[in-house]
Short mmCIF file of C-alpha atoms in Angstrom, two decimals:
data_model
loop_
_atom_site.label_atom_id
_atom_site.label_comp_id
_atom_site.label_asym_id
_atom_site.label_seq_id
_atom_site.Cartn_x
_atom_site.Cartn_y
_atom_site.Cartn_z
CA UNK A 1 144.67 30.38 35.16
CA UNK A 2 142.23 30.14 32.83
CA UNK A 3 138.40 32.17 33.12
CA UNK A 4 135.05 31.15 33.90
CA UNK A 5 131.80 32.72 32.97
CA UNK A 6 128.20 31.83 33.49
CA UNK A 7 125.27 31.63 31.37
CA UNK A 8 121.45 30.76 31.17
CA UNK A 9 120.68 29.11 27.33
CA UNK A 10 116.69 30.39 27.88
CA UNK A 11 117.80 33.71 28.20
CA UNK A 12 121.35 35.30 27.31
CA UNK A 13 121.29 38.69 29.44
CA UNK A 14 120.01 36.11 32.29
CA UNK A 15 123.88 35.50 33.90
CA UNK A 16 125.85 36.62 36.45
CA UNK A 17 127.46 38.79 35.40
CA UNK A 18 131.23 37.24 36.86
CA UNK A 19 134.12 36.34 36.05
CA UNK A 20 135.33 33.28 37.80
CA UNK A 21 138.78 32.14 37.27
CA UNK A 22 138.30 27.97 38.51
CA UNK A 23 135.70 25.81 37.45
CA UNK A 24 134.53 24.84 40.12
CA UNK A 25 134.12 28.57 41.08
CA UNK A 26 131.79 28.56 37.26
CA UNK A 27 130.54 24.65 38.30
CA UNK A 28 129.25 26.18 42.37
CA UNK A 29 127.91 29.46 40.15
CA UNK A 30 125.89 27.68 37.66
CA UNK A 31 124.70 24.59 40.45
CA UNK A 32 123.51 27.50 43.07
CA UNK A 33 121.24 29.86 40.60
CA UNK A 34 118.37 27.21 40.67
CA UNK A 35 117.97 27.32 37.00
CA UNK A 36 118.08 23.59 34.74
CA UNK A 37 119.61 26.35 30.86
CA UNK A 38 122.32 27.34 33.15
CA UNK A 39 126.30 26.26 32.14
CA UNK A 40 130.35 28.10 32.23
CA UNK A 41 131.71 28.05 28.87
CA UNK A 42 135.70 28.76 29.08
CA UNK A 43 136.43 31.65 27.76
CA UNK A 44 139.94 33.30 26.09
CA UNK A 45 141.47 37.08 27.34
CA UNK A 46 139.79 38.93 24.65
CA UNK A 47 136.71 37.90 25.19
CA UNK A 48 136.51 38.97 28.35
CA UNK A 49 138.05 41.76 27.45
CA UNK A 50 134.44 42.32 25.59
CA UNK A 51 132.22 40.95 28.76
CA UNK A 52 133.61 43.09 31.95
CA UNK A 53 133.68 45.84 29.22
CA UNK A 54 129.55 44.84 29.31
CA UNK A 55 129.30 45.12 32.11
CA UNK A 56 130.56 47.41 33.84
CA UNK A 57 128.60 49.76 31.62
CA UNK A 58 125.25 48.02 31.88
CA UNK A 59 125.18 46.56 35.57
CA UNK A 60 122.89 48.91 37.87
CA UNK A 61 120.31 48.94 35.47
CA UNK A 62 120.68 45.88 33.39
CA UNK A 63 117.36 46.57 30.98
CA UNK A 64 119.58 49.13 28.95
CA UNK A 65 121.37 45.64 27.50
CA UNK A 66 118.60 45.73 24.97
CA UNK A 67 119.82 49.64 23.79
CA UNK A 68 123.63 49.12 24.10
CA UNK A 69 122.88 45.74 21.55
CA UNK A 70 120.77 48.03 19.73
CA UNK A 71 123.85 50.13 18.95
CA UNK A 72 126.37 47.96 18.25
CA UNK A 73 127.17 47.05 14.58
CA UNK A 74 124.82 45.12 12.59
CA UNK A 75 127.57 42.48 11.61
CA UNK A 76 127.29 41.29 16.07
CA UNK A 77 124.08 42.47 15.96
CA UNK A 78 121.50 39.56 17.57
CA UNK A 79 124.38 37.86 19.12
CA UNK A 80 125.45 37.33 23.01
CA UNK A 81 127.57 39.99 23.94
CA UNK A 82 130.60 38.11 25.29
CA UNK A 83 130.43 36.91 21.22
CA UNK A 84 130.82 40.27 20.42
CA UNK A 85 135.23 41.24 19.60
CA UNK A 86 136.14 44.63 21.83
CA UNK A 87 137.31 46.80 19.51
CA UNK A 88 133.34 47.27 18.55
CA UNK A 89 132.04 47.73 22.03
CA UNK A 90 134.04 50.64 22.02
CA UNK A 91 132.71 51.93 18.66
CA UNK A 92 129.71 51.63 21.00
CA UNK A 93 130.70 53.43 23.70
CA UNK A 94 132.06 56.03 21.13
CA UNK A 95 128.17 56.57 20.23
CA UNK A 96 127.01 56.24 22.96
CA UNK A 97 129.00 59.88 24.35
CA UNK A 98 127.72 60.74 21.14
CA UNK A 99 124.43 60.58 21.77
CA UNK A 100 124.48 61.98 25.24
CA UNK A 101 125.65 65.61 23.99
CA UNK A 102 121.58 65.03 22.37
CA UNK A 103 119.72 62.80 24.65
CA UNK A 104 118.44 65.25 27.27
CA UNK A 105 114.59 65.21 27.25
CA UNK A 106 113.64 64.45 30.28
CA UNK A 107 115.62 64.51 33.13
CA UNK A 108 115.76 61.21 33.43
CA UNK A 109 117.09 60.74 30.12
CA UNK A 110 119.76 62.97 31.26
CA UNK A 111 120.72 61.42 34.20
CA UNK A 112 121.15 58.59 31.65
CA UNK A 113 123.25 60.40 29.15
CA UNK A 114 125.02 61.43 32.13
CA UNK A 115 126.48 57.53 33.07
CA UNK A 116 126.83 56.59 29.23
CA UNK A 117 129.88 60.62 28.99
CA UNK A 118 130.91 59.78 32.51
CA UNK A 119 131.40 55.80 31.37
CA UNK A 120 132.78 57.12 27.64
CA UNK A 121 135.45 59.38 28.94
CA UNK A 122 135.78 57.07 32.14
CA UNK A 123 137.42 54.53 29.15
CA UNK A 124 137.95 56.38 26.46
CA UNK A 125 140.02 59.04 28.22
CA UNK A 126 141.45 57.39 30.83
CA UNK A 127 145.54 57.30 31.18
CA UNK A 128 148.15 54.88 32.67
CA UNK A 129 148.77 55.34 36.82
CA UNK A 130 152.39 56.82 36.58
CA UNK A 131 151.24 59.17 33.62
CA UNK A 132 147.43 60.36 36.27
CA UNK A 133 147.45 63.70 37.10
CA UNK A 134 147.54 64.10 41.14
CA UNK A 135 143.79 63.37 42.36
CA UNK A 136 141.84 66.79 43.47
CA UNK A 137 140.54 67.97 46.62
CA UNK A 138 136.36 67.33 45.06
CA UNK A 139 132.63 67.13 45.99
CA UNK A 140 132.05 63.14 45.90
CA UNK A 141 129.21 62.68 43.19
CA UNK A 142 126.20 60.79 44.21
CA UNK A 143 126.26 57.78 42.17
CA UNK A 144 124.32 57.39 38.58
CA UNK A 145 121.28 54.27 38.27
CA UNK A 146 124.81 53.50 35.60
CA UNK A 147 127.16 54.39 37.95
CA UNK A 148 128.41 52.67 40.98
CA UNK A 149 131.71 52.15 43.40
CA UNK A 150 131.54 48.42 42.10
CA UNK A 151 131.26 49.56 37.94
CA UNK A 152 134.97 51.38 39.99
CA UNK A 153 136.22 47.73 40.94
CA UNK A 154 135.35 46.50 37.22
CA UNK A 155 136.73 48.56 35.60
CA UNK A 156 139.99 48.20 37.88
CA UNK A 157 139.70 44.51 36.62
CA UNK A 158 139.52 45.27 32.77
CA UNK A 159 142.69 47.59 33.07
CA UNK A 160 145.20 44.85 34.53
CA UNK A 161 143.67 41.69 31.97
CA UNK A 162 144.49 44.30 29.74
CA UNK A 163 148.50 45.17 31.47
CA UNK A 164 148.46 47.54 33.79
CA UNK A 165 146.12 50.05 32.37
CA UNK A 166 144.86 51.77 29.31
CA UNK A 167 147.35 54.04 27.50
CA UNK A 168 145.00 57.47 25.18
CA UNK A 169 146.79 56.66 21.87
CA UNK A 170 146.20 53.23 21.52
CA UNK A 171 142.02 53.66 23.03
CA UNK A 172 142.24 56.10 20.90
CA UNK A 173 143.66 54.02 17.84
CA UNK A 174 141.03 51.21 17.76
CA UNK A 175 138.27 53.50 18.54
CA UNK A 176 139.06 55.25 15.09
CA UNK A 177 139.39 52.04 13.60
CA UNK A 178 136.55 50.47 14.62
CA UNK A 179 134.47 53.28 13.56
CA UNK A 180 136.20 53.18 10.05
CA UNK A 181 134.59 49.76 10.36
CA UNK A 182 130.81 51.06 11.51
CA UNK A 183 131.10 53.12 8.11
CA UNK A 184 132.51 50.15 5.69
CA UNK A 185 129.89 48.57 7.10
CA UNK A 186 126.82 51.55 7.30
CA UNK A 187 127.52 52.10 3.82
CA UNK A 188 127.01 49.00 2.13
CA UNK A 189 124.12 47.34 4.22
CA UNK A 190 122.58 50.94 3.31
CA UNK A 191 122.39 52.59 7.15
CA UNK A 192 124.47 55.09 6.36
CA UNK A 193 123.53 58.75 4.69
CA UNK A 194 126.31 60.45 2.10
CA UNK A 195 127.11 62.64 -0.94
CA UNK A 196 129.58 62.45 -3.71
CA UNK A 197 131.24 64.58 -5.47
CA UNK A 198 133.84 65.00 -7.15
CA UNK A 199 136.58 67.45 -8.02
CA UNK A 200 137.34 67.50 -12.36
CA UNK A 201 140.37 69.22 -12.98
CA UNK A 202 138.12 71.62 -14.80
CA UNK A 203 137.35 72.18 -10.75
CA UNK A 204 133.33 71.49 -11.92
CA UNK A 205 131.89 69.31 -9.94
CA UNK A 206 129.63 66.02 -10.85
CA UNK A 207 127.47 64.33 -8.26
CA UNK A 208 125.44 61.25 -9.05
CA UNK A 209 122.50 61.82 -10.01
CA UNK A 210 120.38 58.73 -8.11
CA UNK A 211 123.58 59.98 -5.46
CA UNK A 212 125.71 56.87 -5.06
CA UNK A 213 127.97 55.55 -6.65
CA UNK A 214 129.19 51.49 -6.92
CA UNK A 215 131.60 50.93 -4.57
CA UNK A 216 134.14 49.61 -6.82
CA UNK A 217 133.15 53.41 -8.57
CA UNK A 218 136.86 55.12 -6.41
CA UNK A 219 139.29 52.89 -7.51
CA UNK A 220 137.55 53.03 -11.80
CA UNK A 221 137.99 56.12 -11.76
CA UNK A 222 141.14 56.38 -10.10
CA UNK A 223 142.70 53.85 -11.83
CA UNK A 224 141.10 54.98 -15.24
CA UNK A 225 141.79 58.92 -14.70
CA UNK A 226 146.00 57.96 -15.43
CA UNK A 227 145.36 56.33 -18.74
CA UNK A 228 145.35 52.94 -17.67
CA UNK A 229 142.91 50.17 -19.28
CA UNK A 230 140.77 48.42 -16.54
CA UNK A 231 138.21 45.23 -16.79
CA UNK A 232 135.70 44.83 -14.51
CA UNK A 233 135.22 41.79 -14.08
CA UNK A 234 132.16 39.78 -12.34
CA UNK A 235 128.59 38.26 -12.02
CA UNK A 236 125.75 39.41 -14.74
CA UNK A 237 123.79 42.25 -13.90
CA UNK A 238 126.26 43.71 -11.60
CA UNK A 239 125.92 47.52 -13.12
CA UNK A 240 129.78 46.23 -15.04
CA UNK A 241 128.15 48.88 -17.85
CA UNK A 242 126.18 51.50 -15.17
CA UNK A 243 130.21 51.60 -13.25
CA UNK A 244 131.64 52.75 -16.20
CA UNK A 245 128.85 54.73 -17.92
CA UNK A 246 129.69 56.53 -13.84
CA UNK A 247 133.22 57.40 -14.56
CA UNK A 248 133.17 57.75 -17.90
CA UNK A 249 130.34 61.74 -16.59
CA UNK A 250 132.83 61.51 -13.48
CA UNK A 251 135.64 62.81 -16.44
CA UNK A 252 133.61 64.83 -17.71
CA UNK A 253 134.36 62.88 -20.58
CA UNK A 254 131.76 61.08 -23.77
CA UNK A 255 131.15 57.64 -23.27
CA UNK A 256 130.85 55.14 -26.07
CA UNK A 257 129.38 51.25 -25.47
CA UNK A 258 130.16 48.10 -27.25
CA UNK A 259 128.75 45.06 -27.18
CA UNK A 260 131.11 42.64 -28.35
CA UNK A 261 130.29 39.48 -29.39
CA UNK A 262 131.94 36.38 -31.53
CA UNK A 263 130.53 37.51 -34.67
CA UNK A 264 132.43 40.57 -33.82
CA UNK A 265 134.85 41.89 -36.42
CA UNK A 266 137.59 43.90 -37.10
CA UNK A 267 135.70 46.51 -38.78
CA UNK A 268 132.95 47.21 -35.52
CA UNK A 269 137.19 48.81 -34.96
CA UNK A 270 137.54 51.14 -37.18
CA UNK A 271 135.45 51.39 -39.61
CA UNK A 272 133.73 49.95 -43.37
CA UNK A 273 134.06 51.36 -46.54
CA UNK A 274 130.81 52.04 -47.73
CA UNK A 275 129.08 53.58 -50.37
CA UNK A 276 127.70 57.16 -49.57
CA UNK A 277 124.49 58.89 -51.71
CA UNK A 278 126.26 59.99 -54.40
CA UNK A 279 127.75 56.45 -54.95
CA UNK A 280 130.92 56.88 -54.65
CA UNK A 281 133.23 55.10 -51.73
CA UNK A 282 133.52 56.02 -48.07
CA UNK A 283 134.99 55.33 -44.69
CA UNK A 284 132.50 54.89 -41.67
CA UNK A 285 134.04 55.02 -38.45
CA UNK A 286 133.22 53.75 -35.75
CA UNK A 287 132.62 55.12 -31.79
CA UNK A 288 135.15 53.83 -30.57
CA UNK A 289 137.41 55.21 -33.54
CA UNK A 290 135.32 59.18 -32.65
CA UNK A 291 136.97 58.11 -28.65
CA UNK A 292 140.41 57.30 -29.85
CA UNK A 293 141.41 59.66 -32.49
CA UNK A 294 138.76 62.19 -29.88
CA UNK A 295 138.31 61.38 -26.66
CA UNK A 296 136.30 59.91 -24.71
CA UNK A 297 135.56 56.84 -22.18
CA UNK A 298 134.66 52.97 -24.09
CA UNK A 299 133.65 49.60 -22.95
CA UNK A 300 133.82 46.95 -23.49
CA UNK A 301 131.22 45.30 -22.67
CA UNK A 302 131.31 40.87 -22.38
CA UNK A 303 135.39 40.97 -24.56
CA UNK A 304 134.99 37.62 -22.88
CA UNK A 305 132.41 36.64 -26.46
CA UNK A 306 134.32 38.54 -27.97
CA UNK A 307 137.05 36.45 -31.00
CA UNK A 308 140.28 36.93 -29.63
CA UNK A 309 142.60 37.76 -32.89
CA UNK A 310 139.37 40.76 -33.74
CA UNK A 311 140.80 41.68 -29.71
CA UNK A 312 144.47 41.59 -31.25
CA UNK A 313 143.67 44.09 -34.35
CA UNK A 314 143.44 46.89 -31.66
CA UNK A 315 146.41 45.87 -29.09
CA UNK A 316 148.68 47.70 -30.50
CA UNK A 317 146.60 51.26 -31.14
CA UNK A 318 145.71 50.40 -27.30
CA UNK A 319 149.66 50.84 -26.21
CA UNK A 320 151.51 52.55 -28.69
CA UNK A 321 148.94 54.75 -30.18
CA UNK A 322 148.72 54.35 -33.51
CA UNK A 323 146.11 52.26 -35.16
CA UNK A 324 145.35 51.55 -39.02
CA UNK A 325 142.27 52.04 -40.23
CA UNK A 326 141.89 49.73 -43.93
CA UNK A 327 139.90 52.31 -46.09
CA UNK A 328 140.53 55.24 -45.17
CA UNK A 329 142.61 56.91 -47.81
CA UNK A 330 142.41 59.97 -46.16
CA UNK A 331 143.73 59.46 -43.07
CA UNK A 332 144.69 55.21 -43.80
CA UNK A 333 146.39 55.21 -39.72
CA UNK A 334 144.38 57.10 -36.86
CA UNK A 335 146.46 58.35 -33.29
CA UNK A 336 144.88 57.92 -29.48
CA UNK A 337 143.71 60.61 -27.90
CA UNK A 338 144.74 62.12 -24.74
CA UNK A 339 141.82 61.29 -23.32
CA UNK A 340 141.08 58.63 -24.79
CA UNK A 341 139.95 56.11 -22.64
CA UNK A 342 139.17 51.62 -21.99
CA UNK A 343 136.79 50.05 -19.87
CA UNK A 344 136.28 45.81 -20.81
CA UNK A 345 133.77 43.76 -19.27
CA UNK A 346 133.29 40.20 -18.95
CA UNK A 347 131.89 37.34 -17.10
CA UNK A 348 135.39 36.06 -16.58
CA UNK A 349 138.97 36.47 -16.32
CA UNK A 350 139.58 35.51 -20.17
CA UNK A 351 140.74 32.17 -19.20
CA UNK A 352 138.07 30.48 -20.71
CA UNK A 353 134.59 28.96 -19.85
CA UNK A 354 133.10 29.09 -16.59
CA UNK A 355 130.36 26.27 -14.94
CA UNK A 356 128.08 29.13 -15.39
CA UNK A 357 128.87 31.53 -18.08
CA UNK A 358 129.81 28.76 -21.00
CA UNK A 359 129.71 31.38 -23.54
CA UNK A 360 132.87 32.40 -23.10
CA UNK A 361 136.09 32.53 -25.09
CA UNK A 362 139.91 31.96 -23.99
CA UNK A 363 141.82 35.21 -25.20
CA UNK A 364 145.36 36.68 -25.80
CA UNK A 365 147.48 36.93 -22.54
CA UNK A 366 148.67 40.03 -24.89
CA UNK A 367 145.76 41.32 -24.50
CA UNK A 368 145.31 40.58 -20.95
CA UNK A 369 148.12 42.36 -20.07
CA UNK A 370 146.80 45.21 -21.30
CA UNK A 371 144.10 45.94 -18.60
CA UNK A 372 144.30 45.96 -15.17
CA UNK A 373 141.61 44.03 -13.40
CA UNK A 374 138.73 44.87 -10.84
CA UNK A 375 136.62 42.09 -9.11
CA UNK A 376 132.85 43.84 -8.50
CA UNK A 377 130.27 42.28 -7.04
CA UNK A 378 126.65 43.34 -6.62
CA UNK A 379 126.57 46.05 -4.22
CA UNK A 380 123.56 46.15 -1.92
CA UNK A 381 124.56 49.97 -1.11
CA UNK A 382 123.48 51.16 -4.74
CA UNK A 383 120.60 48.31 -5.04
CA UNK A 384 119.46 50.32 -2.25
CA UNK A 385 120.29 53.61 -3.40
CA UNK A 386 118.58 53.03 -6.95
CA UNK A 387 115.44 51.12 -5.03
CA UNK A 388 114.71 53.47 -2.71
CA UNK A 389 110.78 54.07 -3.28
CA UNK A 390 110.70 50.01 -3.66
CA UNK A 391 112.37 48.17 -0.43
CA UNK A 392 110.23 45.67 -0.43
CA UNK A 393 111.71 44.51 -3.55
CA UNK A 394 115.30 44.59 -2.72
CA UNK A 395 114.54 42.93 0.43
CA UNK A 396 113.02 39.68 -1.14
CA UNK A 397 115.30 40.20 -4.09
CA UNK A 398 118.48 39.48 -1.67
CA UNK A 399 116.93 37.73 0.27
CA UNK A 400 116.37 34.99 -2.74
CA UNK A 401 120.02 35.68 -3.81
CA UNK A 402 121.64 35.61 -0.95
CA UNK A 403 119.27 32.17 -0.78
CA UNK A 404 120.50 31.18 -4.32
CA UNK A 405 124.32 31.62 -3.71
CA UNK A 406 124.05 29.12 -0.92
CA UNK A 407 122.10 26.40 -1.73
CA UNK A 408 125.20 26.94 -4.69
CA UNK A 409 121.98 27.20 -6.93
CA UNK A 410 123.59 28.23 -10.62
CA UNK A 411 121.27 31.32 -10.93
CA UNK A 412 121.46 35.09 -12.18
CA UNK A 413 120.22 37.16 -8.97
CA UNK A 414 121.26 40.53 -10.71
CA UNK A 415 120.45 43.92 -10.07
CA UNK A 416 119.84 44.27 -13.96
CA UNK A 417 116.59 41.99 -12.75
CA UNK A 418 116.00 43.86 -9.31
CA UNK A 419 115.03 47.09 -11.20
CA UNK A 420 112.99 45.77 -13.75
CA UNK A 421 110.95 44.19 -11.53
CA UNK A 422 111.01 47.63 -9.70
CA UNK A 423 109.31 49.22 -12.36
CA UNK A 424 106.74 46.04 -12.54
CA UNK A 425 106.47 46.61 -9.22
CA UNK A 426 105.93 51.41 -9.96
CA UNK A 427 104.51 50.90 -12.88
CA UNK A 428 102.28 47.97 -13.61
CA UNK A 429 101.32 47.79 -9.75
CA UNK A 430 102.15 44.10 -9.56
CA UNK A 431 102.48 42.58 -6.17
CA UNK A 432 106.73 41.45 -4.01
CA UNK A 433 104.65 38.11 -4.93
CA UNK A 434 103.84 38.77 -8.04
CA UNK A 435 107.72 40.28 -9.95
CA UNK A 436 109.40 37.24 -7.57
CA UNK A 437 106.91 35.01 -9.98
CA UNK A 438 107.85 36.12 -13.19
CA UNK A 439 111.45 35.78 -12.12
CA UNK A 440 112.02 32.55 -10.63
CA UNK A 441 109.14 31.33 -14.52
CA UNK A 442 112.45 29.47 -15.95
CA UNK A 443 113.51 28.23 -12.83
CA UNK A 444 112.75 24.54 -11.41
CA UNK A 445 110.55 23.84 -8.39
CA UNK A 446 113.94 22.54 -6.70
CA UNK A 447 115.42 25.34 -7.46
CA UNK A 448 112.19 27.68 -6.08
CA UNK A 449 112.22 25.82 -2.88
CA UNK A 450 115.36 26.12 -2.33
CA UNK A 451 115.22 29.79 -2.48
CA UNK A 452 111.98 29.61 -0.15
CA UNK A 453 109.77 31.01 -3.08
CA UNK A 454 106.42 29.20 -3.75
CA UNK A 455 104.13 29.27 -5.92
CA UNK A 456 99.72 29.74 -6.71
#
């Protein structure tokens, strides 16, 4: 049997609230409304669950719909209630129940809070009919503005559609999963405030100075912590170097960074034999070799821009723990320290140039096989934390980035450029438009138009 609901194109809240079992009944309901914008649609089971849940929750006081809609996950904000998945509605009910405990400053609010709490109790704590305890003889409470006999009948309809009853364990599982999804979404869009602490093996604690870490921090830190080299791949300016430095700080290890290119040679890794102050030749070490022998985290930045044959010279040293050091007569071989950790950062997977990154090399498969690969992207949560006192600049950057991505422009709207704009905004007093103008100086007129940038 099909199910149909009546809607109004002009006002999504102006609906009859009923679920019609036949098309003829739905058509008759729409025609009797007298509105030319009224229409009906066929719904599947999941949509019907959402409609009934929301209607039962808000029907007595439809002016509260706006508040319920505000409580919903940002991903669904602005959608008609019938288009929102049922699990997100359950998460909303949980939030309403929590809020009801504190929302009691006036008689009206106390009344609404009691109604919300009652609904959450009915929906989330109900058991199948055969498991319910025998009813106790108690005075029937007066219905509140948000709880009526009709509400109870609607709840029964919802339970029949769900299969005869609401299992408490299943409802809890759905609610917990919805809560996890909501927390993840809130963390991503910056609306969730959280604290990061890393407990080191020596019992000390590390907390990021800016209060936030990159979205890929947990995975990368876990892998690097157990001595698995990691290749961090992502667009330019996504915070790959920032991420590597945070991992080193969290592990309590020294940090060294090497920016590689086509001019990088073997001696940049293992050092050179050069004249000293007295004219005698001596070996000059490198940051890479220092960390290799004494412990530390090394970041090989832009590793896909390096000559693949040069990287092969350190390949055995990464895998086997022994690295040849030409020109160092007293110790011709370096032994890998137990706390040596390696992170590589690249814009490609090392498979050659792409449309955006044309100067990249194809790396040897034996070298790439040493690394676990982590894809990273721009992290709005981290950007929000770094730009806490320049949120207008960040908002504009996100708009431009989204437009550039949707229009498939070959332009990078990076975290690095955002932080540079924030410095201009705070130190030089540049307006948001001035920061955008500086950032898009090299863009064509068509590119600026595509992302909504107007040049004065």
